[in-house]
Amino acid sequence: MTNKNILEEARALTLPSREASLNREASVSHFWNSNRDLLEEAWTEWEIENKDNLLVPDETLLDPRLQKAIKDAWENPEKENAVADLWEEISPGVYSAQFFNPERLVDFRKYLEAVVNSQIPKRAPHGIQLNRYGIMLDPRSEGYLAAPNFQAFYNDIMDRYMRPIARLLLDTYGYDNQTFGFSIQYNPDKDKDLNGHTDASAATLNININLPDEAFTGSQVDFYDKTTGKTVQTTFESGQAIIHRGDVAHATHPIISGQRSNLVVWLYGDRMQIPRGGASSYGSVDNSESKVVTSQSISARERWTVPKSPKDTFAPF
């Protein structure tokens, strides 16, 4: 099959209906799994076909201060406090910082627009609800964005940035071997809010990818502190990220005007293991001594490592 025929065949596929996806019908998984190889080949060919005018996403899209602090910490983990200093704790166990460089977001958004216009079938997220404009990002997911350059960028974000940040701020060491990710978009007429929930993750990183001039009203996010019973409300700014433990309850208010677009990425353990019983349970089990190993009892150098265990195939949705 020629390169052109691969793209044509992928683009000619008829996607499962929204109703079938919401109902988790067996035919939906069959569609994505039976076409997985074709779609992965199509994304590779799409990149090749558009190599002269398509962004190659990399960490230069990110906030320069964050880039430098992360680079320095990988070279010398004893400098990890400079990473922590960039994050403001806005609620217990919930931290906020600038993640993307707002001046480079226009480039990234043009890339995502090209992804949407590729006409290659993509699966929308269907966790609590089916987000019409979102895309699955992780290879463990059906219908994911398999473009090789994007996957390199995605893995870089997870391995070099999110995991050590989560270990440093949230004490997730031992429950962060596996990754998961998707994009979402909130609109006043469709997918306008999200009811209160917790995530099936050890850590969640939620990144706003609105351009600086893409204003919206509403869509505030509430974080509930179960210790004090208080709720903290926040609003995303362009390129801003919020990271929190998955067991922190949160909800999104209805968006009133404009749009809000976000990338959401998760970490959890092998076979979707997450800590149970609150923050004190975060850590890995050292079976040789039958004790929980937390971030406080591991070295900075251990925090700045990439797990060696293989990726599994378990996905939250």
CSV table of C-alpha atoms in Angstrom, one decimal:
chain,number,residue,atom,x,y,z
A,1,MET,CA,0.0,0.0,0.0
A,2,THR,CA,1.4,3.4,-0.9
A,3,ASN,CA,1.7,6.3,1.5
A,4,LYS,CA,-1.1,8.1,-0.1
A,5,ASN,CA,-3.4,5.1,0.1
A,6,ILE,CA,-2.6,4.7,3.8
A,7,LEU,CA,-3.9,8.2,4.5
A,8,GLU,CA,-6.9,7.8,2.2
A,9,GLU,CA,-7.9,4.5,3.8
A,10,ALA,CA,-7.6,6.0,7.3
A,11,ARG,CA,-9.6,9.1,6.3
A,12,ALA,CA,-12.3,7.0,4.7
A,13,LEU,CA,-13.1,5.2,7.9
A,14,THR,CA,-16.5,5.8,9.5
A,15,LEU,CA,-16.2,6.6,13.2
A,16,PRO,CA,-18.5,5.0,15.8
A,17,SER,CA,-21.4,7.2,16.8
A,18,ARG,CA,-21.4,9.4,19.8
A,19,GLU,CA,-24.2,7.3,21.3
A,20,ALA,CA,-22.2,4.0,20.8
A,21,SER,CA,-19.1,5.6,22.4
A,22,LEU,CA,-21.1,6.9,25.4
A,23,ASN,CA,-22.7,3.4,25.8
A,24,ARG,CA,-19.3,1.7,25.7
A,25,GLU,CA,-20.6,-0.6,23.0
A,26,ALA,CA,-18.2,-3.5,22.1
A,27,SER,CA,-18.2,-2.4,18.4
A,28,VAL,CA,-16.4,0.9,19.5
A,29,SER,CA,-13.4,-0.9,20.9
A,30,HIS,CA,-13.4,-3.3,18.0
A,31,PHE,CA,-13.3,-0.3,15.6
A,32,TRP,CA,-10.3,1.3,17.2
A,33,ASN,CA,-8.4,-1.9,17.9
A,34,SER,CA,-8.9,-3.4,14.4
A,35,ASN,CA,-7.7,-0.1,12.8
A,36,ARG,CA,-4.9,0.7,15.3
A,37,ASP,CA,-2.0,-0.3,12.9
A,38,LEU,CA,-3.6,1.6,10.0
A,39,LEU,CA,-4.1,4.8,12.1
A,40,GLU,CA,-0.6,4.7,13.5
A,41,GLU,CA,0.9,4.4,10.0
A,42,ALA,CA,-1.4,7.2,8.8
A,43,TRP,CA,-0.1,9.6,11.5
A,44,THR,CA,3.5,8.8,10.5
A,45,GLU,CA,2.7,9.5,6.9
A,46,TRP,CA,0.8,12.7,7.8
A,47,GLU,CA,4.0,13.9,9.5
A,48,ILE,CA,6.1,13.1,6.5
A,49,GLU,CA,3.7,14.7,4.1
A,50,ASN,CA,3.6,17.9,6.1
A,51,LYS,CA,7.3,18.0,7.3
A,52,ASP,CA,8.0,21.3,5.6
A,53,ASN,CA,5.2,23.3,7.3
A,54,LEU,CA,4.5,21.4,10.5
A,55,LEU,CA,5.9,22.3,13.9
A,56,VAL,CA,8.0,19.7,15.7
A,57,PRO,CA,6.8,20.2,19.3
A,58,ASP,CA,9.5,20.2,21.9
A,59,GLU,CA,10.3,21.7,25.3
A,60,THR,CA,11.1,25.1,23.8
A,61,LEU,CA,7.4,25.6,23.9
A,62,LEU,CA,7.5,25.7,27.7
A,63,ASP,CA,8.1,28.5,30.1
A,64,PRO,CA,11.8,29.5,30.0
A,65,ARG,CA,12.1,29.6,33.8
A,66,LEU,CA,10.6,26.1,34.1
A,67,GLN,CA,12.9,24.8,31.3
A,68,LYS,CA,16.0,26.1,33.1
A,69,ALA,CA,15.0,24.8,36.6
A,70,ILE,CA,14.2,21.4,35.2
A,71,LYS,CA,17.4,21.2,33.1
A,72,ASP,CA,19.5,22.2,36.2
A,73,ALA,CA,17.7,19.6,38.4
A,74,TRP,CA,18.3,16.8,35.9
A,75,GLU,CA,22.0,17.7,35.9
A,76,ASN,CA,22.1,18.1,39.6
A,77,PRO,CA,19.1,16.9,41.6
A,78,GLU,CA,20.2,18.9,44.6
A,79,LYS,CA,19.0,22.0,42.8
A,80,GLU,CA,15.4,20.7,42.7
A,81,ASN,CA,14.2,23.4,45.2
A,82,ALA,CA,14.4,25.8,42.3
A,83,VAL,CA,11.7,23.7,40.6
A,84,ALA,CA,9.5,23.7,43.7
A,85,ASP,CA,9.9,27.5,44.1
A,86,LEU,CA,8.1,28.0,40.8
A,87,TRP,CA,4.9,26.4,42.1
A,88,GLU,CA,2.4,28.1,44.4
A,89,GLU,CA,0.2,26.0,46.7
A,90,ILE,CA,-3.3,27.4,46.1
A,91,SER,CA,-5.0,24.7,48.2
A,92,PRO,CA,-3.6,21.8,50.3
A,93,GLY,CA,-2.0,19.5,47.8
A,94,VAL,CA,-2.9,21.7,44.8
A,95,TYR,CA,-0.1,23.7,43.1
A,96,SER,CA,-0.1,26.2,40.2
A,97,ALA,CA,2.7,27.5,37.9
A,98,GLN,CA,3.4,28.8,34.4
A,99,PHE,CA,4.0,25.8,32.2
A,100,PHE,CA,3.7,26.8,28.5
A,101,ASN,CA,5.3,30.0,27.3
A,102,PRO,CA,2.3,32.1,26.2
A,103,GLU,CA,4.3,33.6,23.3
A,104,ARG,CA,4.8,30.1,21.9
A,105,LEU,CA,1.3,28.8,22.4
A,106,VAL,CA,0.2,30.1,19.1
A,107,ASP,CA,2.7,27.7,17.4
A,108,PHE,CA,1.4,24.8,19.5
A,109,ARG,CA,-2.2,25.6,18.8
A,110,LYS,CA,-1.5,25.8,15.0
A,111,TYR,CA,0.0,22.3,15.3
A,112,LEU,CA,-3.1,21.0,17.1
A,113,GLU,CA,-5.3,22.7,14.5
A,114,ALA,CA,-3.4,20.8,11.9
A,115,VAL,CA,-4.1,17.6,13.9
A,116,VAL,CA,-7.8,18.3,13.9
A,117,ASN,CA,-7.8,19.1,10.2
A,118,SER,CA,-5.8,16.0,9.3
A,119,GLN,CA,-9.1,14.1,8.9
A,120,ILE,CA,-7.4,11.0,10.5
A,121,PRO,CA,-9.9,9.5,13.0
A,122,LYS,CA,-9.3,10.4,16.6
A,123,ARG,CA,-11.0,9.2,19.7
A,124,ALA,CA,-12.6,11.7,22.0
A,125,PRO,CA,-12.3,11.3,25.8
A,126,HIS,CA,-15.3,9.7,27.5
A,127,GLY,CA,-14.6,9.6,31.2
A,128,ILE,CA,-17.4,11.3,33.2
A,129,GLN,CA,-18.8,12.5,29.8
A,130,LEU,CA,-17.7,12.4,26.2
A,131,ASN,CA,-15.9,15.6,25.3
A,132,ARG,CA,-16.6,16.3,21.6
A,133,TYR,CA,-13.4,18.2,20.9
A,134,GLY,CA,-10.9,16.3,22.9
A,135,ILE,CA,-8.2,13.8,21.7
A,136,MET,CA,-6.6,10.9,23.5
A,137,LEU,CA,-2.9,11.3,23.8
A,138,ASP,CA,-1.4,8.2,25.3
A,139,PRO,CA,-0.5,5.0,23.3
A,140,ARG,CA,-2.4,2.9,25.8
A,141,SER,CA,-5.6,4.6,24.6
A,142,GLU,CA,-7.7,3.7,21.6
A,143,GLY,CA,-7.6,6.2,18.7
A,144,TYR,CA,-4.7,8.2,20.2
A,145,LEU,CA,-2.7,10.9,18.6
A,146,ALA,CA,0.1,8.6,17.2
A,147,ALA,CA,2.1,11.3,15.3
A,148,PRO,CA,5.8,10.3,16.2
A,149,ASN,CA,7.0,13.9,16.9
A,150,PHE,CA,4.0,14.5,19.2
A,151,GLN,CA,4.6,11.3,21.0
A,152,ALA,CA,8.3,12.3,21.6
A,153,PHE,CA,7.1,15.6,23.0
A,154,TYR,CA,4.4,13.9,25.2
A,155,ASN,CA,6.9,11.5,26.6
A,156,ASP,CA,9.3,14.3,27.4
A,157,ILE,CA,6.6,16.2,29.3
A,158,MET,CA,5.8,13.1,31.3
A,159,ASP,CA,9.3,11.8,32.0
A,160,ARG,CA,11.4,15.0,32.3
A,161,TYR,CA,8.7,17.3,33.8
A,162,MET,CA,5.6,15.9,35.3
A,163,ARG,CA,6.9,12.8,37.1
A,164,PRO,CA,9.7,14.5,39.1
A,165,ILE,CA,7.5,17.5,39.8
A,166,ALA,CA,4.8,15.2,41.2
A,167,ARG,CA,7.3,13.4,43.3
A,168,LEU,CA,8.7,16.6,44.6
A,169,LEU,CA,5.4,18.3,45.4
A,170,LEU,CA,2.9,15.5,45.9
A,171,ASP,CA,5.0,12.6,47.2
A,172,THR,CA,3.9,10.2,44.4
A,173,TYR,CA,7.1,8.1,44.3
A,174,GLY,CA,6.1,4.5,43.5
A,175,TYR,CA,2.7,5.3,42.0
A,176,ASP,CA,3.9,7.0,38.9
A,177,ASN,CA,5.3,4.4,36.5
A,178,GLN,CA,2.3,4.6,34.0
A,179,THR,CA,1.1,7.6,32.0
A,180,PHE,CA,-2.3,8.7,30.6
A,181,GLY,CA,-3.4,11.9,28.8
A,182,PHE,CA,-6.1,13.6,26.8
A,183,SER,CA,-7.1,17.1,25.6
A,184,ILE,CA,-10.5,18.7,26.3
A,185,GLN,CA,-12.4,21.8,25.4
A,186,TYR,CA,-15.2,23.6,27.2
A,187,ASN,CA,-17.8,25.5,25.2
A,188,PRO,CA,-21.0,27.3,26.3
A,189,ASP,CA,-23.2,25.2,24.1
A,190,LYS,CA,-21.4,21.8,24.4
A,191,ASP,CA,-19.3,20.2,27.2
A,192,LYS,CA,-19.7,23.3,29.3
A,193,ASP,CA,-18.8,22.0,32.8
A,194,LEU,CA,-17.7,19.0,34.8
A,195,ASN,CA,-19.4,17.8,37.9
A,196,GLY,CA,-17.5,17.2,41.2
A,197,HIS,CA,-15.2,14.1,41.0
A,198,THR,CA,-11.8,12.7,41.9
A,199,ASP,CA,-9.3,11.3,39.3
A,200,ALA,CA,-8.2,7.7,38.9
A,201,SER,CA,-4.6,9.0,39.2
A,202,ALA,CA,-1.8,9.4,41.7
A,203,ALA,CA,-1.2,12.9,40.2
A,204,THR,CA,-3.0,15.0,37.6
A,205,LEU,CA,-1.5,17.9,35.6
A,206,ASN,CA,-4.0,20.1,34.0
A,207,ILE,CA,-2.6,22.7,31.5
A,208,ASN,CA,-4.5,25.5,30.0
A,209,ILE,CA,-3.5,26.0,26.3
A,210,ASN,CA,-5.7,29.1,25.5
A,211,LEU,CA,-3.8,31.9,23.8
A,212,PRO,CA,-3.4,35.1,25.8
A,213,ASP,CA,-6.1,36.9,23.8
A,214,GLU,CA,-8.6,34.0,24.0
A,215,ALA,CA,-10.7,35.2,26.9
A,216,PHE,CA,-13.5,33.3,28.5
A,217,THR,CA,-15.9,33.8,31.4
A,218,GLY,CA,-17.0,31.2,33.9
A,219,SER,CA,-15.3,27.8,33.9
A,220,GLN,CA,-13.7,28.4,37.3
A,221,VAL,CA,-12.4,25.2,39.0
A,222,ASP,CA,-13.3,24.4,42.6
A,223,PHE,CA,-10.9,22.3,44.7
A,224,TYR,CA,-12.3,20.8,47.9
A,225,ASP,CA,-10.2,20.3,51.0
A,226,LYS,CA,-11.6,17.4,52.8
A,227,THR,CA,-9.6,18.2,55.9
A,228,THR,CA,-11.0,21.6,56.5
A,229,GLY,CA,-14.2,21.3,54.4
A,230,LYS,CA,-13.2,24.5,52.5
A,231,THR,CA,-13.4,25.0,48.8
A,232,VAL,CA,-10.8,27.0,46.9
A,233,GLN,CA,-11.8,28.5,43.5
A,234,THR,CA,-9.3,29.3,40.8
A,235,THR,CA,-9.3,30.3,37.1
A,236,PHE,CA,-6.8,29.2,34.5
A,237,GLU,CA,-4.6,31.7,32.8
A,238,SER,CA,-2.9,31.2,29.4
A,239,GLY,CA,-0.2,28.5,29.6
A,240,GLN,CA,-0.9,27.9,33.3
A,241,ALA,CA,-0.8,24.4,34.9
A,242,ILE,CA,-2.3,23.0,38.0
A,243,ILE,CA,-1.0,19.8,39.5
A,244,HIS,CA,-2.7,17.9,42.3
A,245,ARG,CA,-3.2,14.5,43.8
A,246,GLY,CA,-5.9,12.5,42.1
A,247,ASP,CA,-7.9,12.1,45.3
A,248,VAL,CA,-8.4,15.9,45.6
A,249,ALA,CA,-12.1,16.5,44.7
A,250,HIS,CA,-12.7,19.1,42.1
A,251,ALA,CA,-15.4,20.5,39.8
A,252,THR,CA,-15.6,22.9,36.8
A,253,HIS,CA,-18.2,25.6,36.7
A,254,PRO,CA,-20.2,26.2,33.5
A,255,ILE,CA,-18.3,28.2,30.9
A,256,ILE,CA,-20.4,31.3,30.0
A,257,SER,CA,-18.6,32.7,27.0
A,258,GLY,CA,-15.5,31.9,24.9
A,259,GLN,CA,-13.7,28.5,25.0
A,260,ARG,CA,-11.2,26.9,27.3
A,261,SER,CA,-8.8,24.3,26.0
A,262,ASN,CA,-6.7,22.1,28.2
A,263,LEU,CA,-4.2,19.2,28.2
A,264,VAL,CA,-4.8,16.8,31.0
A,265,VAL,CA,-2.1,14.2,31.9
A,266,TRP,CA,-2.1,11.6,34.7
A,267,LEU,CA,0.4,9.4,36.4
A,268,TYR,CA,-0.4,6.2,38.3
A,269,GLY,CA,1.2,2.9,39.2
A,270,ASP,CA,1.4,-0.4,37.4
A,271,ARG,CA,-2.1,-1.9,36.7
A,272,MET,CA,-3.6,1.5,37.5
A,273,GLN,CA,-2.6,1.4,41.2
A,274,ILE,CA,-3.1,4.6,43.1
A,275,PRO,CA,-2.6,5.4,46.8
A,276,ARG,CA,-5.4,4.6,49.2
A,277,GLY,CA,-6.3,6.4,52.4
A,278,GLY,CA,-5.0,9.9,51.7
A,279,ALA,CA,-1.7,11.7,51.4
A,280,SER,CA,0.1,9.7,54.1
A,281,SER,CA,-0.2,6.6,52.0
A,282,TYR,CA,1.6,8.0,49.0
A,283,GLY,CA,4.8,6.1,48.4
A,284,SER,CA,6.0,2.7,47.2
A,285,VAL,CA,6.2,-0.5,49.3
A,286,ASP,CA,9.7,-1.9,50.0
A,287,ASN,CA,8.8,-5.6,50.4
A,288,SER,CA,12.3,-6.5,51.7
A,289,GLU,CA,11.6,-4.4,54.8
A,290,SER,CA,7.8,-4.2,54.7
A,291,LYS,CA,7.7,-0.4,54.9
A,292,VAL,CA,6.3,2.4,52.8
A,293,VAL,CA,9.0,4.4,51.0
A,294,THR,CA,7.9,8.0,50.6
A,295,SER,CA,9.5,10.9,48.9
A,296,GLN,CA,10.8,12.1,52.3
A,297,SER,CA,12.8,8.9,52.6
A,298,ILE,CA,14.2,8.8,49.1
A,299,SER,CA,17.0,10.9,47.8
A,300,ALA,CA,16.7,13.8,45.4
A,301,ARG,CA,18.6,11.7,42.8
A,302,GLU,CA,16.0,8.9,43.1
A,303,ARG,CA,13.3,11.5,42.4
A,304,TRP,CA,15.0,12.5,39.2
A,305,THR,CA,14.9,9.1,37.5
A,306,VAL,CA,12.7,7.5,34.9
A,307,PRO,CA,11.0,4.2,35.9
A,308,LYS,CA,12.5,1.1,34.2
A,309,SER,CA,9.3,-0.9,34.3
A,310,PRO,CA,7.6,-1.4,30.9
A,311,LYS,CA,4.4,0.4,29.9
A,312,ASP,CA,1.3,-1.7,30.5
A,313,THR,CA,-2.0,-1.6,28.6
A,314,PHE,CA,-4.4,-0.6,31.4
A,315,ALA,CA,-6.3,2.7,30.8
A,316,PRO,CA,-8.8,4.5,33.0
A,317,PHE,CA,-11.1,5.2,30.0
